[in-house]
């Protein structure tokens, strides 16, 4: 179902079945079928919109008299799932979102609930729309950082055998959100440059402001990506330490029994005239010597802090 709004000093919904007042800027959220029936843009532009509405990419195409673009917004609650994809068409008096879901309708309803709009233009409405897309992203990134810190503490305290999978999940999420922010920066930059002179100077300034906001989010996501690499290095360090401890344990055990191996090899030689073979106290003596050697080694190892 089409969601239609007109711009006055606010975004006002147009009830279904009523005509849009002439001369007013119009903002709409439509499906592919509704777009064809209303006749916005020419056939090639409509085909481009249908294609962009399904592309998992945030992109802007600057045409002589309009702008056509797409958004691929990661679902913050389920970053591993497919992004929310939709396209938009912007000319001097129309902003049309092509969305097969309800994302754009919900966003426009949120803008309408805000009340006053500083500039009653479709470009300004697009700016407000893009602001809503990243409204809570700093909080989202802060929460993601908190979860990464919890994993870091778990690795240090317990080794955390499942940390490798969690770190892989962090890297995948950050890669997706990092790509999204980079594309948002590129889109905002292209809008601010105003190549086809569709926007006013003030509207271009607004998108320059949004570009700086997206750049800050991009820098934060890049910082978290570096943090995820540090977590991986920490995890590998913990594994190396465990392996070193294991190797040191086996080395100490091998060293501890090396003199005993020498004794058993020495007295295991089959020489007929070997001294001590007929001595009745030979066996207890060997046991005593072995225990003495082991005790001396244990004392030395304790002092060297090898045990």
mmCIF file of C-alpha atoms in Angstrom:
data_model
loop_
_atom_site.group_PDB
_atom_site.id
_atom_site.type_symbol
_atom_site.label_atom_id
_atom_site.label_comp_id
_atom_site.label_asym_id
_atom_site.label_seq_id
_atom_site.Cartn_x
_atom_site.Cartn_y
_atom_site.Cartn_z
ATOM 1 C CA UNK A 1 0.000 0.000 0.000
ATOM 2 C CA UNK A 2 1.336 3.450 -0.972
ATOM 3 C CA UNK A 3 2.228 5.859 1.837
ATOM 4 C CA UNK A 4 1.977 9.447 0.608
ATOM 5 C CA UNK A 5 3.000 12.666 2.358
ATOM 6 C CA UNK A 6 3.099 16.325 1.407
ATOM 7 C CA UNK A 7 5.607 18.821 2.750
ATOM 8 C CA UNK A 8 4.478 22.074 4.318
ATOM 9 C CA UNK A 9 6.283 23.020 7.489
ATOM 10 C CA UNK A 10 6.048 19.344 8.402
ATOM 11 C CA UNK A 11 5.521 15.988 6.754
ATOM 12 C CA UNK A 12 1.755 15.563 6.494
ATOM 13 C CA UNK A 13 0.197 12.221 5.518
ATOM 14 C CA UNK A 14 -2.303 12.178 2.669
ATOM 15 C CA UNK A 15 -5.248 9.851 3.419
ATOM 16 C CA UNK A 16 -5.770 7.001 0.970
ATOM 17 C CA UNK A 17 -8.002 7.966 -1.926
ATOM 18 C CA UNK A 18 -7.441 11.706 -1.636
ATOM 19 C CA UNK A 19 -5.641 13.721 -4.297
ATOM 20 C CA UNK A 20 -2.269 15.278 -3.570
ATOM 21 C CA UNK A 21 -2.530 19.103 -3.417
ATOM 22 C CA UNK A 22 -1.076 20.690 -6.541
ATOM 23 C CA UNK A 23 2.284 22.395 -6.250
ATOM 24 C CA UNK A 24 3.266 20.744 -2.970
ATOM 25 C CA UNK A 25 6.443 18.652 -2.607
ATOM 26 C CA UNK A 26 5.494 14.996 -2.331
ATOM 27 C CA UNK A 27 7.193 12.141 -0.462
ATOM 28 C CA UNK A 28 6.022 8.574 -1.051
ATOM 29 C CA UNK A 29 6.882 4.987 -0.200
ATOM 30 C CA UNK A 30 5.756 2.648 -2.982
ATOM 31 C CA UNK A 31 6.105 -0.898 -4.201
ATOM 32 C CA UNK A 32 7.231 -1.765 -7.734
ATOM 33 C CA UNK A 33 3.654 -2.161 -8.994
ATOM 34 C CA UNK A 34 2.542 1.151 -7.494
ATOM 35 C CA UNK A 35 5.536 2.921 -9.031
ATOM 36 C CA UNK A 36 4.560 1.741 -12.527
ATOM 37 C CA UNK A 37 0.937 2.774 -12.088
ATOM 38 C CA UNK A 38 1.763 6.309 -10.863
ATOM 39 C CA UNK A 39 4.191 6.944 -13.694
ATOM 40 C CA UNK A 40 7.095 8.538 -11.853
ATOM 41 C CA UNK A 41 10.241 8.927 -14.013
ATOM 42 C CA UNK A 42 10.686 7.430 -17.447
ATOM 43 C CA UNK A 43 10.813 3.720 -18.252
ATOM 44 C CA UNK A 44 14.611 3.457 -17.951
ATOM 45 C CA UNK A 45 14.630 5.237 -14.573
ATOM 46 C CA UNK A 46 11.859 2.944 -13.318
ATOM 47 C CA UNK A 47 13.821 -0.096 -14.439
ATOM 48 C CA UNK A 48 16.918 1.245 -12.664
ATOM 49 C CA UNK A 49 14.878 1.760 -9.494
ATOM 50 C CA UNK A 50 13.536 -1.793 -9.584
ATOM 51 C CA UNK A 51 17.042 -3.136 -10.011
ATOM 52 C CA UNK A 52 18.536 -0.971 -7.253
ATOM 53 C CA UNK A 53 15.772 -1.938 -4.834
ATOM 54 C CA UNK A 54 17.153 -5.492 -4.748
ATOM 55 C CA UNK A 55 20.891 -4.716 -4.834
ATOM 56 C CA UNK A 56 22.718 -5.150 -1.535
ATOM 57 C CA UNK A 57 24.621 -1.919 -1.996
ATOM 58 C CA UNK A 58 24.297 1.717 -0.925
ATOM 59 C CA UNK A 59 24.696 3.631 -4.151
ATOM 60 C CA UNK A 60 23.879 6.961 -5.830
ATOM 61 C CA UNK A 61 23.467 7.679 -9.535
ATOM 62 C CA UNK A 62 23.405 11.363 -10.553
ATOM 63 C CA UNK A 63 21.223 12.002 -13.619
ATOM 64 C CA UNK A 64 20.689 15.383 -15.347
ATOM 65 C CA UNK A 65 17.341 16.158 -13.663
ATOM 66 C CA UNK A 66 17.097 13.661 -10.824
ATOM 67 C CA UNK A 67 18.944 11.429 -8.421
ATOM 68 C CA UNK A 68 18.477 7.672 -8.218
ATOM 69 C CA UNK A 69 19.996 5.633 -5.455
ATOM 70 C CA UNK A 70 19.702 2.639 -3.193
ATOM 71 C CA UNK A 71 20.226 1.739 0.432
ATOM 72 C CA UNK A 72 21.332 -1.588 1.859
ATOM 73 C CA UNK A 73 20.915 -1.076 5.602
ATOM 74 C CA UNK A 74 22.296 -3.815 7.880
ATOM 75 C CA UNK A 75 19.798 -5.109 10.401
ATOM 76 C CA UNK A 76 21.535 -4.161 13.667
ATOM 77 C CA UNK A 77 19.705 -6.915 15.563
ATOM 78 C CA UNK A 78 20.713 -9.593 13.022
ATOM 79 C CA UNK A 79 23.832 -8.427 11.199
ATOM 80 C CA UNK A 80 24.498 -11.867 9.770
ATOM 81 C CA UNK A 81 21.170 -11.745 7.881
ATOM 82 C CA UNK A 82 20.537 -9.989 4.582
ATOM 83 C CA UNK A 83 20.381 -6.171 4.758
ATOM 84 C CA UNK A 84 17.195 -4.147 4.313
ATOM 85 C CA UNK A 85 17.246 -3.044 0.666
ATOM 86 C CA UNK A 86 15.272 -0.261 -0.996
ATOM 87 C CA UNK A 87 15.759 2.436 -3.641
ATOM 88 C CA UNK A 88 14.814 6.102 -3.994
ATOM 89 C CA UNK A 89 14.084 8.663 -6.700
ATOM 90 C CA UNK A 90 14.567 12.390 -6.097
ATOM 91 C CA UNK A 91 13.741 15.344 -8.330
ATOM 92 C CA UNK A 92 12.808 18.947 -7.556
ATOM 93 C CA UNK A 93 9.426 18.162 -6.025
ATOM 94 C CA UNK A 94 9.256 14.393 -5.508
ATOM 95 C CA UNK A 95 11.017 11.942 -3.213
ATOM 96 C CA UNK A 96 9.880 8.404 -3.911
ATOM 97 C CA UNK A 97 11.094 5.329 -2.050
ATOM 98 C CA UNK A 98 10.725 1.959 -3.729
ATOM 99 C CA UNK A 99 10.424 -0.632 -0.987
ATOM 100 C CA UNK A 100 8.839 -4.067 -1.074
ATOM 101 C CA UNK A 101 8.832 -4.149 2.739
ATOM 102 C CA UNK A 102 7.738 -1.634 5.348
ATOM 103 C CA UNK A 103 11.100 -0.061 6.273
ATOM 104 C CA UNK A 104 10.602 3.192 4.382
ATOM 105 C CA UNK A 105 6.986 3.547 5.527
ATOM 106 C CA UNK A 106 8.088 3.256 9.154
ATOM 107 C CA UNK A 107 10.913 5.768 8.646
ATOM 108 C CA UNK A 108 8.607 8.328 6.999
ATOM 109 C CA UNK A 109 6.055 7.867 9.769
ATOM 110 C CA UNK A 110 8.822 8.583 12.294
ATOM 111 C CA UNK A 111 9.767 11.788 10.440
ATOM 112 C CA UNK A 112 6.102 12.822 10.384
ATOM 113 C CA UNK A 113 5.875 12.292 14.153
ATOM 114 C CA UNK A 114 8.842 14.609 14.667
ATOM 115 C CA UNK A 115 6.606 17.500 13.651
ATOM 116 C CA UNK A 116 8.424 20.603 12.429
ATOM 117 C CA UNK A 117 10.707 20.290 9.376
ATOM 118 C CA UNK A 118 13.303 23.049 9.068
ATOM 119 C CA UNK A 119 13.089 23.226 5.278
ATOM 120 C CA UNK A 120 9.976 21.915 3.475
ATOM 121 C CA UNK A 121 11.899 20.403 0.552
ATOM 122 C CA UNK A 122 12.230 16.815 -0.605
ATOM 123 C CA UNK A 123 16.040 17.006 -0.356
ATOM 124 C CA UNK A 124 15.763 18.025 3.282
ATOM 125 C CA UNK A 125 13.366 15.129 3.856
ATOM 126 C CA UNK A 126 15.979 12.780 2.360
ATOM 127 C CA UNK A 127 18.524 14.264 4.763
ATOM 128 C CA UNK A 128 16.200 13.598 7.719
ATOM 129 C CA UNK A 129 15.635 10.069 6.421
ATOM 130 C CA UNK A 130 19.383 9.391 6.263
ATOM 131 C CA UNK A 131 19.830 10.814 9.766
ATOM 132 C CA UNK A 132 17.279 8.318 11.074
ATOM 133 C CA UNK A 133 19.179 5.472 9.419
ATOM 134 C CA UNK A 134 22.185 6.097 11.677
ATOM 135 C CA UNK A 135 20.379 7.582 14.678
ATOM 136 C CA UNK A 136 21.251 4.864 17.216
ATOM 137 C CA UNK A 137 24.405 3.558 15.566
ATOM 138 C CA UNK A 138 26.816 5.042 18.116
ATOM 139 C CA UNK A 139 24.940 3.193 20.848
ATOM 140 C CA UNK A 140 25.019 0.021 18.759
ATOM 141 C CA UNK A 141 28.792 0.306 18.260
ATOM 142 C CA UNK A 142 29.303 1.030 21.964
ATOM 143 C CA UNK A 143 27.314 -2.111 22.883
ATOM 144 C CA UNK A 144 29.324 -4.135 20.386
ATOM 145 C CA UNK A 145 32.528 -2.835 21.970
ATOM 146 C CA UNK A 146 31.247 -3.852 25.423
ATOM 147 C CA UNK A 147 30.635 -7.402 24.194
ATOM 148 C CA UNK A 148 34.136 -7.505 22.719
ATOM 149 C CA UNK A 149 35.583 -6.361 26.048
ATOM 150 C CA UNK A 150 33.682 -9.181 27.792
ATOM 151 C CA UNK A 151 35.238 -11.661 25.378
ATOM 152 C CA UNK A 152 38.672 -10.166 26.029
ATOM 153 C CA UNK A 153 38.279 -10.597 29.796
ATOM 154 C CA UNK A 154 37.031 -14.162 29.308
ATOM 155 C CA UNK A 155 40.060 -14.992 27.157
ATOM 156 C CA UNK A 156 42.453 -13.629 29.793
ATOM 157 C CA UNK A 157 40.666 -15.262 32.739
ATOM 158 C CA UNK A 158 39.588 -18.627 31.336
ATOM 159 C CA UNK A 159 41.082 -19.033 27.887
ATOM 160 C CA UNK A 160 37.502 -19.391 26.573
ATOM 161 C CA UNK A 161 37.551 -22.260 24.109
ATOM 162 C CA UNK A 162 34.656 -20.811 22.066
ATOM 163 C CA UNK A 163 36.249 -17.382 21.649
ATOM 164 C CA UNK A 164 37.517 -18.132 18.153
ATOM 165 C CA UNK A 165 33.977 -18.455 16.774
ATOM 166 C CA UNK A 166 32.853 -15.303 18.572
ATOM 167 C CA UNK A 167 35.773 -13.304 17.203
ATOM 168 C CA UNK A 168 35.000 -14.546 13.706
ATOM 169 C CA UNK A 169 31.418 -13.358 14.185
ATOM 170 C CA UNK A 170 32.657 -9.945 15.356
ATOM 171 C CA UNK A 171 34.875 -9.587 12.274
ATOM 172 C CA UNK A 172 32.032 -10.498 9.923
ATOM 173 C CA UNK A 173 29.668 -8.013 11.563
ATOM 174 C CA UNK A 174 32.243 -5.231 11.511
ATOM 175 C CA UNK A 175 33.124 -5.920 7.898
ATOM 176 C CA UNK A 176 29.468 -5.564 6.901
ATOM 177 C CA UNK A 177 28.870 -2.398 8.914
ATOM 178 C CA UNK A 178 32.195 -0.904 7.824
ATOM 179 C CA UNK A 179 31.239 -1.382 4.158
ATOM 180 C CA UNK A 180 27.844 0.219 4.831
ATOM 181 C CA UNK A 181 29.369 3.324 6.445
ATOM 182 C CA UNK A 182 31.918 3.694 3.663
ATOM 183 C CA UNK A 183 29.141 3.629 1.083
ATOM 184 C CA UNK A 184 27.107 6.132 3.116
ATOM 185 C CA UNK A 185 30.104 8.488 3.174
ATOM 186 C CA UNK A 186 30.450 8.176 -0.617
ATOM 187 C CA UNK A 187 26.728 8.823 -1.131
ATOM 188 C CA UNK A 188 26.685 11.864 1.162
ATOM 189 C CA UNK A 189 29.787 13.234 -0.564
ATOM 190 C CA UNK A 190 28.163 12.862 -3.998
ATOM 191 C CA UNK A 191 24.987 14.562 -2.738
ATOM 192 C CA UNK A 192 27.001 17.442 -1.248
ATOM 193 C CA UNK A 193 28.920 17.961 -4.480
ATOM 194 C CA UNK A 194 25.562 18.553 -6.221
ATOM 195 C CA UNK A 195 26.868 17.713 -9.675
ATOM 196 C CA UNK A 196 23.554 18.267 -11.484
ATOM 197 C CA UNK A 197 22.689 21.428 -9.462
ATOM 198 C CA UNK A 198 19.456 19.842 -8.262
ATOM 199 C CA UNK A 199 20.043 20.894 -4.636
ATOM 200 C CA UNK A 200 20.386 24.337 -3.151
ATOM 201 C CA UNK A 201 23.568 25.469 -1.427
ATOM 202 C CA UNK A 202 21.977 24.976 1.996
ATOM 203 C CA UNK A 203 20.840 21.444 1.111
ATOM 204 C CA UNK A 204 24.355 20.616 -0.066
ATOM 205 C CA UNK A 205 25.686 21.868 3.279
ATOM 206 C CA UNK A 206 23.301 19.553 5.129
ATOM 207 C CA UNK A 207 24.617 16.521 3.289
ATOM 208 C CA UNK A 208 28.166 17.664 4.032
ATOM 209 C CA UNK A 209 27.182 17.601 7.722
ATOM 210 C CA UNK A 210 25.821 14.085 7.295
ATOM 211 C CA UNK A 211 29.020 13.057 5.517
ATOM 212 C CA UNK A 212 31.059 14.074 8.570
ATOM 213 C CA UNK A 213 28.682 12.140 10.834
ATOM 214 C CA UNK A 214 29.036 9.023 8.676
ATOM 215 C CA UNK A 215 32.825 9.445 8.676
ATOM 216 C CA UNK A 216 32.837 9.439 12.490
ATOM 217 C CA UNK A 217 30.833 6.212 12.488
ATOM 218 C CA UNK A 218 33.203 4.758 9.906
ATOM 219 C CA UNK A 219 36.239 5.627 12.039
ATOM 220 C CA UNK A 220 34.605 4.048 15.078
ATOM 221 C CA UNK A 221 33.853 0.852 13.160
ATOM 222 C CA UNK A 222 37.435 0.741 11.855
ATOM 223 C CA UNK A 223 38.698 1.102 15.420
ATOM 224 C CA UNK A 224 36.524 -1.830 16.471
ATOM 225 C CA UNK A 225 37.794 -3.851 13.518
ATOM 226 C CA UNK A 226 41.367 -3.277 14.723
ATOM 227 C CA UNK A 227 40.227 -4.262 18.213
ATOM 228 C CA UNK A 228 38.869 -7.537 16.833
ATOM 229 C CA UNK A 229 42.286 -8.260 15.329
ATOM 230 C CA UNK A 230 43.884 -7.545 18.700
ATOM 231 C CA UNK A 231 41.447 -9.999 20.302
ATOM 232 C CA UNK A 232 42.533 -12.601 17.796
ATOM 233 C CA UNK A 233 46.181 -11.951 18.630
ATOM 234 C CA UNK A 234 45.417 -12.166 22.350
ATOM 235 C CA UNK A 235 43.608 -15.457 21.850
ATOM 236 C CA UNK A 236 46.547 -16.839 19.862
ATOM 237 C CA UNK A 237 48.935 -15.617 22.558
ATOM 238 C CA UNK A 238 46.927 -17.470 25.209
ATOM 239 C CA UNK A 239 47.066 -20.634 23.107
ATOM 240 C CA UNK A 240 50.834 -20.251 22.687
ATOM 241 C CA UNK A 241 51.245 -19.786 26.433
ATOM 242 C CA UNK A 242 49.258 -22.941 27.113
ATOM 243 C CA UNK A 243 51.348 -24.854 24.596
ATOM 244 C CA UNK A 244 54.524 -23.496 26.167
ATOM 245 C CA UNK A 245 53.344 -24.601 29.615
ATOM 246 C CA UNK A 246 52.576 -28.062 28.266
ATOM 247 C CA UNK A 247 55.964 -28.340 26.561
ATOM 248 C CA UNK A 248 57.711 -27.107 29.719
ATOM 249 C CA UNK A 249 55.895 -29.740 31.778
ATOM 250 C CA UNK A 250 56.966 -32.536 29.452
ATOM 251 C CA UNK A 251 60.516 -31.163 29.344
ATOM 252 C CA UNK A 252 60.718 -31.134 33.150
ATOM 253 C CA UNK A 253 59.355 -34.692 33.358
ATOM 254 C CA UNK A 254 61.839 -35.875 30.727
ATOM 255 C CA UNK A 255 64.707 -34.152 32.537
ATOM 256 C CA UNK A 256 63.545 -35.535 35.886
ATOM 257 C CA UNK A 257 63.720 -39.131 34.738
ATOM 258 C CA UNK A 258 66.800 -38.832 32.525
ATOM 259 C CA UNK A 259 69.260 -39.801 35.360
ATOM 260 C CA UNK A 260 67.020 -42.734 36.304
ATOM 261 C CA UNK A 261 67.074 -43.884 32.702
ATOM 262 C CA UNK A 262 70.874 -43.779 32.837
ATOM 263 C CA UNK A 263 70.900 -45.895 36.028
ATOM 264 C CA UNK A 264 68.558 -48.510 34.627
ATOM 265 C CA UNK A 265 70.528 -48.648 31.399
ATOM 266 C CA UNK A 266 73.795 -48.963 33.316
ATOM 267 C CA UNK A 267 72.677 -51.751 35.586
ATOM 268 C CA UNK A 268 70.800 -53.435 32.763
ATOM 269 C CA UNK A 269 74.066 -54.338 30.991
ATOM 270 C CA UNK A 270 74.558 -58.101 30.793
ATOM 271 C CA UNK A 271 78.228 -58.466 31.811
ATOM 272 C CA UNK A 272 79.030 -61.655 33.714
ATOM 273 C CA UNK A 273 81.690 -60.007 35.917
ATOM 274 C CA UNK A 274 79.811 -56.779 36.563
ATOM 275 C CA UNK A 275 80.462 -55.614 40.184
ATOM 276 C CA UNK A 276 77.497 -55.520 42.532
ATOM 277 C CA UNK A 277 75.372 -58.088 40.764
ATOM 278 C CA UNK A 278 75.761 -60.527 43.651
ATOM 279 C CA UNK A 279 75.385 -57.885 46.379
ATOM 280 C CA UNK A 280 72.241 -58.470 48.425
ATOM 281 C CA UNK A 281 71.836 -54.765 49.138
ATOM 282 C CA UNK A 282 72.262 -53.638 45.537
ATOM 283 C CA UNK A 283 68.562 -53.326 44.733
ATOM 284 C CA UNK A 284 67.691 -51.176 47.808
ATOM 285 C CA UNK A 285 70.794 -49.082 47.129
ATOM 286 C CA UNK A 286 69.692 -48.331 43.569
ATOM 287 C CA UNK A 287 66.247 -47.365 44.868
ATOM 288 C CA UNK A 288 67.789 -45.052 47.434
ATOM 289 C CA UNK A 289 70.105 -43.443 44.893
ATOM 290 C CA UNK A 290 67.177 -42.939 42.504
ATOM 291 C CA UNK A 291 65.027 -41.313 45.169
ATOM 292 C CA UNK A 292 67.918 -39.079 46.225
ATOM 293 C CA UNK A 293 68.495 -37.953 42.623
ATOM 294 C CA UNK A 294 64.782 -37.225 42.156
ATOM 295 C CA UNK A 295 64.651 -35.239 45.408
ATOM 296 C CA UNK A 296 67.714 -33.151 44.448
ATOM 297 C CA UNK A 297 66.215 -32.451 41.005
ATOM 298 C CA UNK A 298 62.892 -31.393 42.516
ATOM 299 C CA UNK A 299 64.663 -28.950 44.835
ATOM 300 C CA UNK A 300 66.659 -27.494 41.949
ATOM 301 C CA UNK A 301 63.567 -27.208 39.736
ATOM 302 C CA UNK A 302 61.637 -25.436 42.504
ATOM 303 C CA UNK A 303 64.430 -22.902 42.965
ATOM 304 C CA UNK A 304 64.584 -22.327 39.209
ATOM 305 C CA UNK A 305 60.753 -21.979 39.213
ATOM 306 C CA UNK A 306 60.395 -24.660 36.594
ATOM 307 C CA UNK A 307 57.693 -26.325 38.673
#
